[in-house]
mmCIF file of C-alpha atoms in Angstrom:
data_model
loop_
_atom_site.group_PDB
_atom_site.id
_atom_site.type_symbol
_atom_site.label_atom_id
_atom_site.label_comp_id
_atom_site.label_asym_id
_atom_site.label_seq_id
_atom_site.Cartn_x
_atom_site.Cartn_y
_atom_site.Cartn_z
ATOM 1 C CA MET A 28 101.294 91.582 85.339
ATOM 2 C CA LYS A 29 100.720 95.154 85.120
ATOM 3 C CA TYR A 30 102.408 98.417 85.704
ATOM 4 C CA ARG A 31 101.859 102.226 87.507
ATOM 5 C CA THR A 32 104.047 104.806 86.838
ATOM 6 C CA ILE A 33 104.780 106.482 91.074
ATOM 7 C CA GLY A 34 105.824 110.038 91.773
ATOM 8 C CA SER A 35 106.027 113.145 89.097
ATOM 9 C CA ALA A 36 109.355 114.177 88.909
ATOM 10 C CA PRO A 37 111.248 113.058 85.481
ATOM 11 C CA ASP A 38 113.809 112.192 87.777
ATOM 12 C CA ARG A 39 112.366 110.196 90.287
ATOM 13 C CA ARG A 40 109.293 108.704 89.315
ATOM 14 C CA ARG A 41 109.290 104.639 88.830
ATOM 15 C CA GLU A 42 107.097 102.067 87.317
ATOM 16 C CA VAL A 43 106.462 99.896 89.893
ATOM 17 C CA SER A 44 103.255 97.012 89.267
ATOM 18 C CA VAL A 45 99.703 97.199 90.206
ATOM 19 C CA LEU A 46 100.456 94.568 92.913
ATOM 20 C CA ALA A 47 102.853 95.183 95.869
ATOM 21 C CA LEU A 48 104.400 92.607 98.176
ATOM 22 C CA GLY A 49 104.102 93.506 102.158
ATOM 23 C CA THR A 50 107.576 91.819 103.968
ATOM 24 C CA MET A 51 106.099 92.867 107.512
ATOM 25 C CA LEU A 52 107.127 89.323 108.816
ATOM 26 C CA PHE A 53 109.537 88.359 106.483
ATOM 27 C CA GLY A 54 112.717 86.899 108.483
ATOM 28 C CA SER A 55 110.734 87.039 111.733
ATOM 29 C CA VAL A 56 107.532 85.052 112.120
ATOM 30 C CA THR A 57 108.001 83.983 108.247
ATOM 31 C CA ASP A 58 110.562 81.568 108.374
ATOM 32 C CA GLU A 59 113.910 82.652 105.983
ATOM 33 C CA LYS A 60 112.972 79.987 103.288
ATOM 34 C CA THR A 61 109.620 80.235 102.944
ATOM 35 C CA SER A 62 110.561 83.940 102.469
ATOM 36 C CA PHE A 63 112.652 84.137 99.803
ATOM 37 C CA ALA A 64 110.479 80.842 97.982
ATOM 38 C CA VAL A 65 107.280 83.709 98.185
ATOM 39 C CA LEU A 66 109.752 87.054 96.664
ATOM 40 C CA ASP A 67 111.513 84.594 93.949
ATOM 41 C CA ARG A 68 107.398 83.470 92.714
ATOM 42 C CA TYR A 69 106.656 87.868 93.228
ATOM 43 C CA VAL A 70 109.427 88.695 90.581
ATOM 44 C CA GLU A 71 109.373 85.684 88.370
ATOM 45 C CA ALA A 72 105.521 86.677 88.357
ATOM 46 C CA GLY A 73 106.753 89.984 87.528
ATOM 47 C CA GLY A 74 106.244 91.735 90.235
ATOM 48 C CA THR A 75 108.556 94.692 91.394
ATOM 49 C CA PHE A 76 107.263 96.706 94.309
ATOM 50 C CA VAL A 77 108.507 95.272 97.639
ATOM 51 C CA ASP A 78 107.583 96.674 101.377
ATOM 52 C CA THR A 79 108.981 97.551 103.897
ATOM 53 C CA SER A 80 109.692 99.464 107.441
ATOM 54 C CA ASP A 81 112.522 100.091 109.584
ATOM 55 C CA ASN A 82 110.300 98.784 112.973
ATOM 56 C CA TYR A 83 109.652 94.777 111.208
ATOM 57 C CA ALA A 84 108.328 92.986 113.265
ATOM 58 C CA PHE A 85 109.652 94.751 116.969
ATOM 59 C CA TRP A 86 106.859 92.973 118.539
ATOM 60 C CA THR A 87 108.177 89.619 117.813
ATOM 61 C CA ASP A 88 110.576 89.711 120.017
ATOM 62 C CA ASP A 89 110.296 92.190 122.151
ATOM 63 C CA GLY A 90 113.292 94.298 120.004
ATOM 64 C CA GLN A 91 113.237 97.102 117.889
ATOM 65 C CA GLY A 92 112.424 95.421 114.910
ATOM 66 C CA GLY A 93 114.969 94.994 111.437
ATOM 67 C CA GLN A 94 114.424 91.968 110.639
ATOM 68 C CA SER A 95 112.561 92.730 107.491
ATOM 69 C CA GLU A 96 114.929 94.618 106.368
ATOM 70 C CA GLU A 97 117.820 92.858 106.938
ATOM 71 C CA LEU A 98 116.217 89.574 105.063
ATOM 72 C CA LEU A 99 115.373 91.802 102.271
ATOM 73 C CA GLY A 100 119.068 92.550 102.203
ATOM 74 C CA ARG A 101 119.959 88.583 102.193
ATOM 75 C CA TRP A 102 117.749 88.062 99.647
ATOM 76 C CA ARG A 103 118.993 90.832 97.510
ATOM 77 C CA ARG A 104 122.581 89.444 97.776
ATOM 78 C CA SER A 105 121.727 85.998 96.950
ATOM 79 C CA ARG A 106 119.735 86.792 93.910
ATOM 80 C CA GLY A 107 121.323 89.691 92.849
ATOM 81 C CA VAL A 108 118.832 91.833 92.740
ATOM 82 C CA GLY A 109 119.571 95.566 91.339
ATOM 83 C CA ASP A 110 117.357 98.286 91.224
ATOM 84 C CA GLU A 111 115.040 96.670 89.024
ATOM 85 C CA ILE A 112 113.218 95.740 92.522
ATOM 86 C CA VAL A 113 111.505 98.874 93.994
ATOM 87 C CA ILE A 114 111.869 98.654 97.564
ATOM 88 C CA ALA A 115 109.766 101.118 99.991
ATOM 89 C CA THR A 116 110.643 101.043 103.445
ATOM 90 C CA LYS A 117 109.604 103.431 106.419
ATOM 91 C CA LEU A 118 110.617 105.596 109.515
ATOM 92 C CA GLY A 119 109.336 107.264 112.305
ATOM 93 C CA ALA A 120 107.693 104.440 114.403
ATOM 94 C CA ARG A 121 110.511 101.715 115.365
ATOM 95 C CA PRO A 122 110.520 101.746 119.013
ATOM 96 C CA LEU A 123 113.115 103.484 121.240
ATOM 97 C CA ALA A 124 114.343 100.976 123.443
ATOM 98 C CA PRO A 125 113.255 97.538 123.519
ATOM 99 C CA GLY A 126 110.685 96.287 124.833
ATOM 100 C CA THR A 127 108.677 99.769 124.232
ATOM 101 C CA GLY A 128 105.475 100.428 121.833
ATOM 102 C CA TYR A 129 105.651 102.091 118.613
ATOM 103 C CA VAL A 130 102.811 104.452 120.734
ATOM 104 C CA ASP A 131 104.116 105.812 123.406
ATOM 105 C CA ASN A 132 108.334 105.361 122.707
ATOM 106 C CA ALA A 133 108.404 105.769 118.428
ATOM 107 C CA GLU A 134 111.685 107.433 117.069
ATOM 108 C CA GLY A 135 109.923 110.392 115.708
ATOM 109 C CA LEU A 136 110.049 112.541 112.389
ATOM 110 C CA SER A 137 113.271 115.368 113.406
ATOM 111 C CA ALA A 138 115.726 115.903 110.827
ATOM 112 C CA LYS A 139 118.040 113.487 113.690
ATOM 113 C CA VAL A 140 116.276 110.888 113.492
ATOM 114 C CA ILE A 141 115.289 110.539 109.541
ATOM 115 C CA ARG A 142 119.207 111.223 108.936
ATOM 116 C CA GLU A 143 120.731 108.080 110.624
ATOM 117 C CA SER A 144 116.926 106.190 110.403
ATOM 118 C CA ALA A 145 117.812 106.411 106.863
ATOM 119 C CA GLU A 146 121.858 105.554 106.464
ATOM 120 C CA ARG A 147 120.607 102.273 109.058
ATOM 121 C CA SER A 148 117.274 101.012 106.123
ATOM 122 C CA ARG A 149 120.493 101.448 103.527
ATOM 123 C CA GLU A 150 122.419 99.195 104.847
ATOM 124 C CA ARG A 151 120.434 96.692 106.503
ATOM 125 C CA LEU A 152 118.429 96.637 102.617
ATOM 126 C CA GLY A 153 122.365 96.691 101.333
ATOM 127 C CA VAL A 154 121.255 99.738 99.048
ATOM 128 C CA ASP A 155 122.723 102.895 98.080
ATOM 129 C CA ARG A 156 119.658 104.704 97.658
ATOM 130 C CA LEU A 157 116.298 104.167 99.210
ATOM 131 C CA ASP A 158 113.800 103.888 96.351
ATOM 132 C CA LEU A 159 110.778 105.399 97.977
ATOM 133 C CA LEU A 160 110.784 106.415 101.784
ATOM 134 C CA TYR A 161 107.869 106.628 104.122
ATOM 135 C CA ALA A 162 107.362 108.559 107.318
ATOM 136 C CA HIS A 163 105.167 105.838 109.208
ATOM 137 C CA ILE A 164 103.632 107.889 111.697
ATOM 138 C CA GLU A 165 103.029 111.606 113.140
ATOM 139 C CA ASP A 166 104.991 113.356 115.468
ATOM 140 C CA HIS A 167 103.615 116.303 116.811
ATOM 141 C CA ALA A 168 106.488 116.450 118.893
ATOM 142 C CA VAL A 169 108.083 118.078 115.811
ATOM 143 C CA PRO A 170 107.243 120.715 114.002
ATOM 144 C CA LEU A 171 106.216 119.850 110.482
ATOM 145 C CA GLU A 172 109.100 121.821 108.669
ATOM 146 C CA GLU A 173 111.784 120.269 110.530
ATOM 147 C CA THR A 174 110.041 117.073 108.791
ATOM 148 C CA VAL A 175 109.752 118.462 105.141
ATOM 149 C CA THR A 176 113.165 119.835 105.607
ATOM 150 C CA GLY A 177 114.917 116.398 106.980
ATOM 151 C CA PHE A 178 113.314 114.373 104.358
ATOM 152 C CA ALA A 179 114.160 116.801 101.417
ATOM 153 C CA ASP A 180 117.909 116.464 101.991
ATOM 154 C CA LEU A 181 118.523 112.548 101.597
ATOM 155 C CA VAL A 182 116.287 113.349 97.832
ATOM 156 C CA ALA A 183 118.605 116.608 97.284
ATOM 157 C CA GLU A 184 121.431 114.157 98.325
ATOM 158 C CA GLY A 185 121.201 111.151 96.263
ATOM 159 C CA THR A 186 120.237 108.596 99.239
ATOM 160 C CA VAL A 187 116.349 108.933 98.858
ATOM 161 C CA GLY A 188 114.284 108.990 95.947
ATOM 162 C CA LEU A 189 110.738 108.972 96.540
ATOM 163 C CA LEU A 190 108.488 110.320 99.327
ATOM 164 C CA GLY A 191 105.910 109.226 101.187
ATOM 165 C CA VAL A 192 103.922 108.913 103.950
ATOM 166 C CA SER A 193 101.708 106.743 106.044
ATOM 167 C CA ASN A 194 98.769 106.587 109.087
ATOM 168 C CA HIS A 195 98.515 110.520 108.472
ATOM 169 C CA ALA A 196 95.822 113.002 108.793
ATOM 170 C CA VAL A 197 94.602 114.162 105.511
ATOM 171 C CA TRP A 198 95.600 118.331 106.328
ATOM 172 C CA ARG A 199 98.823 117.196 107.767
ATOM 173 C CA VAL A 200 99.765 115.637 104.868
ATOM 174 C CA GLU A 201 98.384 118.984 102.471
ATOM 175 C CA ARG A 202 100.480 120.989 105.006
ATOM 176 C CA ALA A 203 103.368 119.261 104.752
ATOM 177 C CA ARG A 204 102.935 118.807 100.806
ATOM 178 C CA SER A 205 102.447 122.934 100.455
ATOM 179 C CA LEU A 206 105.521 123.266 102.575
ATOM 180 C CA ALA A 207 107.243 121.581 100.768
ATOM 181 C CA ALA A 208 106.224 122.842 97.554
ATOM 182 C CA ALA A 209 106.499 126.727 99.012
ATOM 183 C CA ALA A 210 109.822 126.024 99.562
ATOM 184 C CA GLY A 211 110.753 124.098 96.329
ATOM 185 C CA LEU A 212 110.869 120.621 98.101
ATOM 186 C CA PRO A 213 110.301 117.501 97.012
ATOM 187 C CA GLY A 214 107.314 116.942 99.498
ATOM 188 C CA TYR A 215 104.950 113.522 99.758
ATOM 189 C CA GLU A 216 104.112 111.520 96.284
ATOM 190 C CA VAL A 217 103.092 108.204 98.187
ATOM 191 C CA LEU A 218 99.953 107.860 100.483
ATOM 192 C CA GLN A 219 99.489 104.837 102.653
ATOM 193 C CA TYR A 220 96.539 103.673 104.815
ATOM 194 C CA GLU A 221 94.503 100.843 105.404
ATOM 195 C CA HIS A 222 92.144 100.621 102.877
ATOM 196 C CA SER A 223 89.293 97.621 102.028
ATOM 197 C CA TYR A 224 85.952 96.594 100.286
ATOM 198 C CA LEU A 225 83.866 97.206 103.508
ATOM 199 C CA ARG A 226 83.595 100.333 105.292
ATOM 200 C CA SER A 227 85.494 101.404 108.597
ATOM 201 C CA ARG A 228 83.573 102.695 110.723
ATOM 202 C CA THR A 229 85.914 105.950 112.065
ATOM 203 C CA ASP A 230 84.569 106.380 115.717
ATOM 204 C CA VAL A 231 86.464 102.586 117.319
ATOM 205 C CA PRO A 232 89.440 103.359 119.235
ATOM 206 C CA GLY A 233 93.028 101.672 118.336
ATOM 207 C CA ASP A 234 96.322 101.186 118.725
ATOM 208 C CA LEU A 235 97.691 103.357 116.888
ATOM 209 C CA PHE A 236 94.994 106.450 116.251
ATOM 210 C CA PRO A 237 92.522 106.236 119.750
ATOM 211 C CA ASP A 238 90.001 107.970 118.509
ATOM 212 C CA GLY A 239 90.184 106.016 116.020
ATOM 213 C CA SER A 240 89.666 109.324 112.886
ATOM 214 C CA LEU A 241 92.891 107.361 111.145
ATOM 215 C CA ALA A 242 91.465 103.844 111.295
ATOM 216 C CA ALA A 243 91.150 103.496 107.347
ATOM 217 C CA ALA A 244 90.780 105.673 104.643
ATOM 218 C CA GLY A 245 87.769 107.056 104.259
ATOM 219 C CA PRO A 246 85.702 109.824 102.402
ATOM 220 C CA ASP A 247 88.483 112.563 103.188
ATOM 221 C CA LEU A 248 91.326 110.888 102.107
ATOM 222 C CA LEU A 249 89.777 109.431 99.086
ATOM 223 C CA GLY A 250 88.215 112.784 97.895
ATOM 224 C CA TYR A 251 91.864 114.406 98.377
ATOM 225 C CA LEU A 252 92.960 111.486 96.397
ATOM 226 C CA ARG A 253 90.850 112.305 93.331
ATOM 227 C CA ALA A 254 91.525 116.114 93.680
ATOM 228 C CA GLU A 255 94.653 115.072 93.592
ATOM 229 C CA PRO A 256 95.452 112.524 91.097
ATOM 230 C CA ALA A 257 99.249 112.798 91.157
ATOM 231 C CA LEU A 258 99.552 110.916 94.513
ATOM 232 C CA THR A 259 99.179 107.561 93.990
ATOM 233 C CA LEU A 260 97.127 105.289 97.507
ATOM 234 C CA VAL A 261 99.229 102.136 98.608
ATOM 235 C CA ALA A 262 96.109 99.884 100.501
ATOM 236 C CA TYR A 263 98.096 98.071 103.042
ATOM 237 C CA SER A 264 95.449 95.301 105.103
ATOM 238 C CA PRO A 265 93.632 95.033 101.865
ATOM 239 C CA LEU A 266 91.855 91.645 102.965
ATOM 240 C CA LEU A 267 91.579 92.417 106.643
ATOM 241 C CA LYS A 268 94.095 89.562 107.651
ATOM 242 C CA GLY A 269 91.777 86.760 106.679
ATOM 243 C CA THR A 270 88.443 88.646 107.297
ATOM 244 C CA TYR A 271 86.818 87.904 103.976
ATOM 245 C CA ALA A 272 87.934 84.323 103.628
ATOM 246 C CA ARG A 273 87.178 82.863 106.556
ATOM 247 C CA PRO A 274 83.465 83.796 107.453
ATOM 248 C CA GLU A 275 83.676 82.071 111.142
ATOM 249 C CA ARG A 276 86.611 85.147 112.048
ATOM 250 C CA PRO A 277 85.261 87.927 113.929
ATOM 251 C CA LEU A 278 84.930 91.268 112.023
ATOM 252 C CA LEU A 279 87.858 93.540 112.778
ATOM 253 C CA PRO A 280 86.225 96.219 115.298
ATOM 254 C CA GLY A 281 86.677 98.612 112.212
ATOM 255 C CA TYR A 282 84.171 97.232 110.300
ATOM 256 C CA ASP A 283 81.769 95.445 113.085
ATOM 257 C CA HIS A 284 78.621 97.671 111.939
ATOM 258 C CA PRO A 285 74.966 97.787 110.053
ATOM 259 C CA GLY A 286 76.255 97.985 106.399
ATOM 260 C CA THR A 287 78.510 95.503 106.955
ATOM 261 C CA PRO A 288 76.083 92.219 106.207
ATOM 262 C CA ALA A 289 75.109 93.743 102.371
ATOM 263 C CA ARG A 290 78.495 94.321 101.252
ATOM 264 C CA LEU A 291 80.209 90.734 101.949
ATOM 265 C CA ALA A 292 76.205 89.764 100.250
ATOM 266 C CA ALA A 293 77.181 91.887 97.193
ATOM 267 C CA LEU A 294 81.008 90.369 97.334
ATOM 268 C CA ARG A 295 79.962 87.359 97.755
ATOM 269 C CA GLU A 296 77.217 87.395 94.732
ATOM 270 C CA VAL A 297 80.086 88.597 91.851
ATOM 271 C CA ALA A 298 82.631 86.048 93.256
ATOM 272 C CA ARG A 299 80.027 83.161 92.520
ATOM 273 C CA ASP A 300 79.579 84.927 89.097
ATOM 274 C CA THR A 301 83.812 85.487 88.088
ATOM 275 C CA GLY A 302 84.157 82.532 89.308
ATOM 276 C CA ALA A 303 86.793 84.292 91.249
ATOM 277 C CA THR A 304 87.907 83.960 95.097
ATOM 278 C CA VAL A 305 86.597 86.946 97.484
ATOM 279 C CA ASN A 306 89.794 87.841 98.057
ATOM 280 C CA GLN A 307 90.735 88.306 94.627
ATOM 281 C CA VAL A 308 87.556 90.520 93.954
ATOM 282 C CA VAL A 309 88.520 92.527 96.593
ATOM 283 C CA LEU A 310 92.026 93.077 95.017
ATOM 284 C CA ALA A 311 90.021 93.238 91.317
ATOM 285 C CA TRP A 312 87.960 96.245 92.863
ATOM 286 C CA GLN A 313 90.452 97.987 94.234
ATOM 287 C CA LEU A 314 92.828 98.110 91.057
ATOM 288 C CA GLY A 315 90.444 99.235 88.998
ATOM 289 C CA GLY A 316 88.528 101.685 90.773
ATOM 290 C CA GLU A 317 88.927 105.202 91.514
ATOM 291 C CA PRO A 318 91.504 106.096 92.368
ATOM 292 C CA PRO A 319 92.835 103.003 91.602
ATOM 293 C CA VAL A 320 94.432 102.036 94.504
ATOM 294 C CA ILE A 321 97.430 99.338 94.711
ATOM 295 C CA PRO A 322 97.013 96.662 96.772
ATOM 296 C CA LEU A 323 99.891 95.175 99.562
ATOM 297 C CA VAL A 324 99.502 92.282 100.368
ATOM 298 C CA GLY A 325 100.797 90.259 103.347
ATOM 299 C CA VAL A 326 101.039 86.591 102.218
ATOM 300 C CA SER A 327 102.947 83.538 104.361
ATOM 301 C CA SER A 328 103.293 80.855 101.568
ATOM 302 C CA VAL A 329 103.106 80.859 98.047
ATOM 303 C CA ALA A 330 99.672 79.221 97.830
ATOM 304 C CA GLN A 331 98.153 82.794 98.808
ATOM 305 C CA LEU A 332 100.379 84.548 96.949
ATOM 306 C CA GLU A 333 99.725 82.525 93.487
ATOM 307 C CA GLU A 334 95.622 83.793 94.426
ATOM 308 C CA ASN A 335 96.588 87.222 94.817
ATOM 309 C CA LEU A 336 98.742 87.673 91.973
ATOM 310 C CA ALA A 337 95.464 86.287 90.027
ATOM 311 C CA ALA A 338 93.764 88.888 90.672
ATOM 312 C CA VAL A 339 95.278 91.665 88.669
ATOM 313 C CA ASP A 340 94.132 89.850 85.877
ATOM 314 C CA LEU A 341 90.244 89.967 87.217
ATOM 315 C CA GLU A 342 88.670 92.590 85.186
ATOM 316 C CA LEU A 343 85.008 93.589 87.014
ATOM 317 C CA THR A 344 82.763 94.230 84.724
ATOM 318 C CA THR A 345 79.884 97.656 85.710
ATOM 319 C CA GLU A 346 76.930 95.845 86.243
ATOM 320 C CA GLN A 347 79.371 94.039 88.935
ATOM 321 C CA ARG A 348 81.217 97.006 89.873
ATOM 322 C CA GLY A 349 77.818 98.905 90.285
ATOM 323 C CA ARG A 350 76.481 95.981 92.665
ATOM 324 C CA LEU A 351 79.978 96.517 94.594
ATOM 325 C CA ASP A 352 80.126 99.713 94.969
ATOM 326 C CA GLU A 353 75.846 100.420 95.567
ATOM 327 C CA ALA A 354 75.800 97.932 98.507
ATOM 328 C CA HIS A 355 75.279 99.540 101.924
#
């Protein structure tokens, strides 16, 4: 395993593995025995960066979520896991009532919700301090100043370490960070967005962003990260839900456009050259890119995890990376 540092403050920055493990369906679709086996193997391989959310996986039972955090809490206790494993969670997108959704009835990012939701996450995870806490989705009803202060208060109290943001417009991220800096408060340092080798359109509606504007990390976000090297990008859905490994699957709507075939062809050529799988090439491309990315992989078996772990040691040549980057 390889590692990198996230965060900049000496008392809060953490060293994490360059491959993060997503646990969205652990404790719900993925049963406890399998979830524990995947987590155990990930840690055995040197993995130290686990991702969850307070709303995972509300859609599996028309509930409000919490299953993933609860499973991680049981796993931590049964294995004696301490602060050597960095667990990131999110708040803001938990449905306010069972049977509702995060788009039209989310808990939001008020100071009250931030405090209460973080406390519930600590209880489910069985920790005194959340290593990394994300603002999961935008809340247009609450002033950014309130959200910024709400998160910063938890850091000051010692119940949260690093702060992150997911699925927000770049201008809102910068506005929030500027407000925090002006007030001398900690701000967002880790950004989590959908990001993969295939380029996504920005005009395809989705559940979370009806105008398609935030379907995936685009040029604006990547340019922002290059200008702010202290920030870290964590990429969710790096393998596009099996798209690369299963050619018979229809492309996700945002990735079905004229530029995709050339990218797929280049990807398959490089996979043949290296003897690696297409999934491994995608992950290696992210890990060695500029800016570097921490892929957040979601798996449902130890075998899938093993394939992803092997990507950490796959080094693409300059020529191979050029072929991948230049395909249109």
